[in-house]
Amino acid sequence: MDKAKEVFNNSSAPYWPGTTSQGGGTLVIGNAQVIALEVVVSKLLRWLLKSNSHSILYLISVHTASQALLGGFSGYFEDMAYSSTEPTTVQAFMDGAKGIPGLFAAQYVVNTGLQGLHFPGFSFKDMLITGASKALTRPIINLAFGSLPVAMQTNFAAHDEMFNKQKTIARFRSK
């Protein structure tokens, strides 16, 4: 029973207030900010590349589901600080790319919920756009971070703290 409770706690942590040192609703709002920016970047990339567009609701579902999987799937990547305030643009891009495996896993989970068990069939262009939307969001946050209101900075910091906690306890960690 304890293991089932632990699985529930770990998978629901990104959506509950008070699970980071900032407390309150900062984590929920921070996740919402990141999800909104990722969806906007994805829609813009799809529009620019004239790709088949997914609905906003579908993109929100995938990016929301990915929040619980980000740190766990990034364990094999180099232990680089995941922080909005410190990295260079290249490091921020690499931090964003760390979330791509978790995003693809979330996309499979959402598609399974919509279609049932299936073998995933992605086009290369769709995979590129999906991954790019995740990777490009971090540098955008990094570049805008200093000019954002303090409340937004705190929310992004709560999201980063959640990611770091997930990565610390991930089973897929590099040794």
GROMACS .gro file of C-alpha atoms in nm, residues 70-80 94-102 163 167 172-175:
model
   26
   70LEU     CA    1   1.052   1.546  -1.684
   71GLY     CA    2   1.305   1.474  -1.412
   72GLY     CA    3   1.270   1.098  -1.417
   73PHE     CA    4   1.351   1.064  -1.785
   74SER     CA    5   1.639   1.313  -1.772
   75GLY     CA    6   1.849   1.113  -1.525
   76TYR     CA    7   2.103   1.000  -1.783
   77PHE     CA    8   2.190   1.353  -1.885
   78GLU     CA    9   2.486   1.536  -1.740
   79ASP     CA   10   2.426   1.675  -1.391
   80MET     CA   11   2.399   2.037  -1.494
   94MET     CA   12   2.048   2.182  -2.325
   95ASP     CA   13   1.833   2.196  -2.009
   96GLY     CA   14   1.523   2.223  -2.225
   97ALA     CA   15   1.637   1.927  -2.434
   98LYS     CA   16   1.656   1.718  -2.116
   99GLY     CA   17   1.277   1.724  -2.104
  100ILE     CA   18   1.226   1.579  -2.452
  101PRO     CA   19   1.221   1.208  -2.347
  102GLY     CA   20   0.964   1.287  -2.079
  163PHE     CA   21   1.248   1.927  -1.190
  167LYS     CA   22   1.591   1.423  -1.121
  172PHE     CA   23   1.717   0.633  -1.450
  173ARG     CA   24   2.016   0.819  -1.307
  174SER     CA   25   2.361   0.800  -1.455
  175LYS     CA   26   2.617   0.643  -1.224
   0.00000   0.00000   0.00000
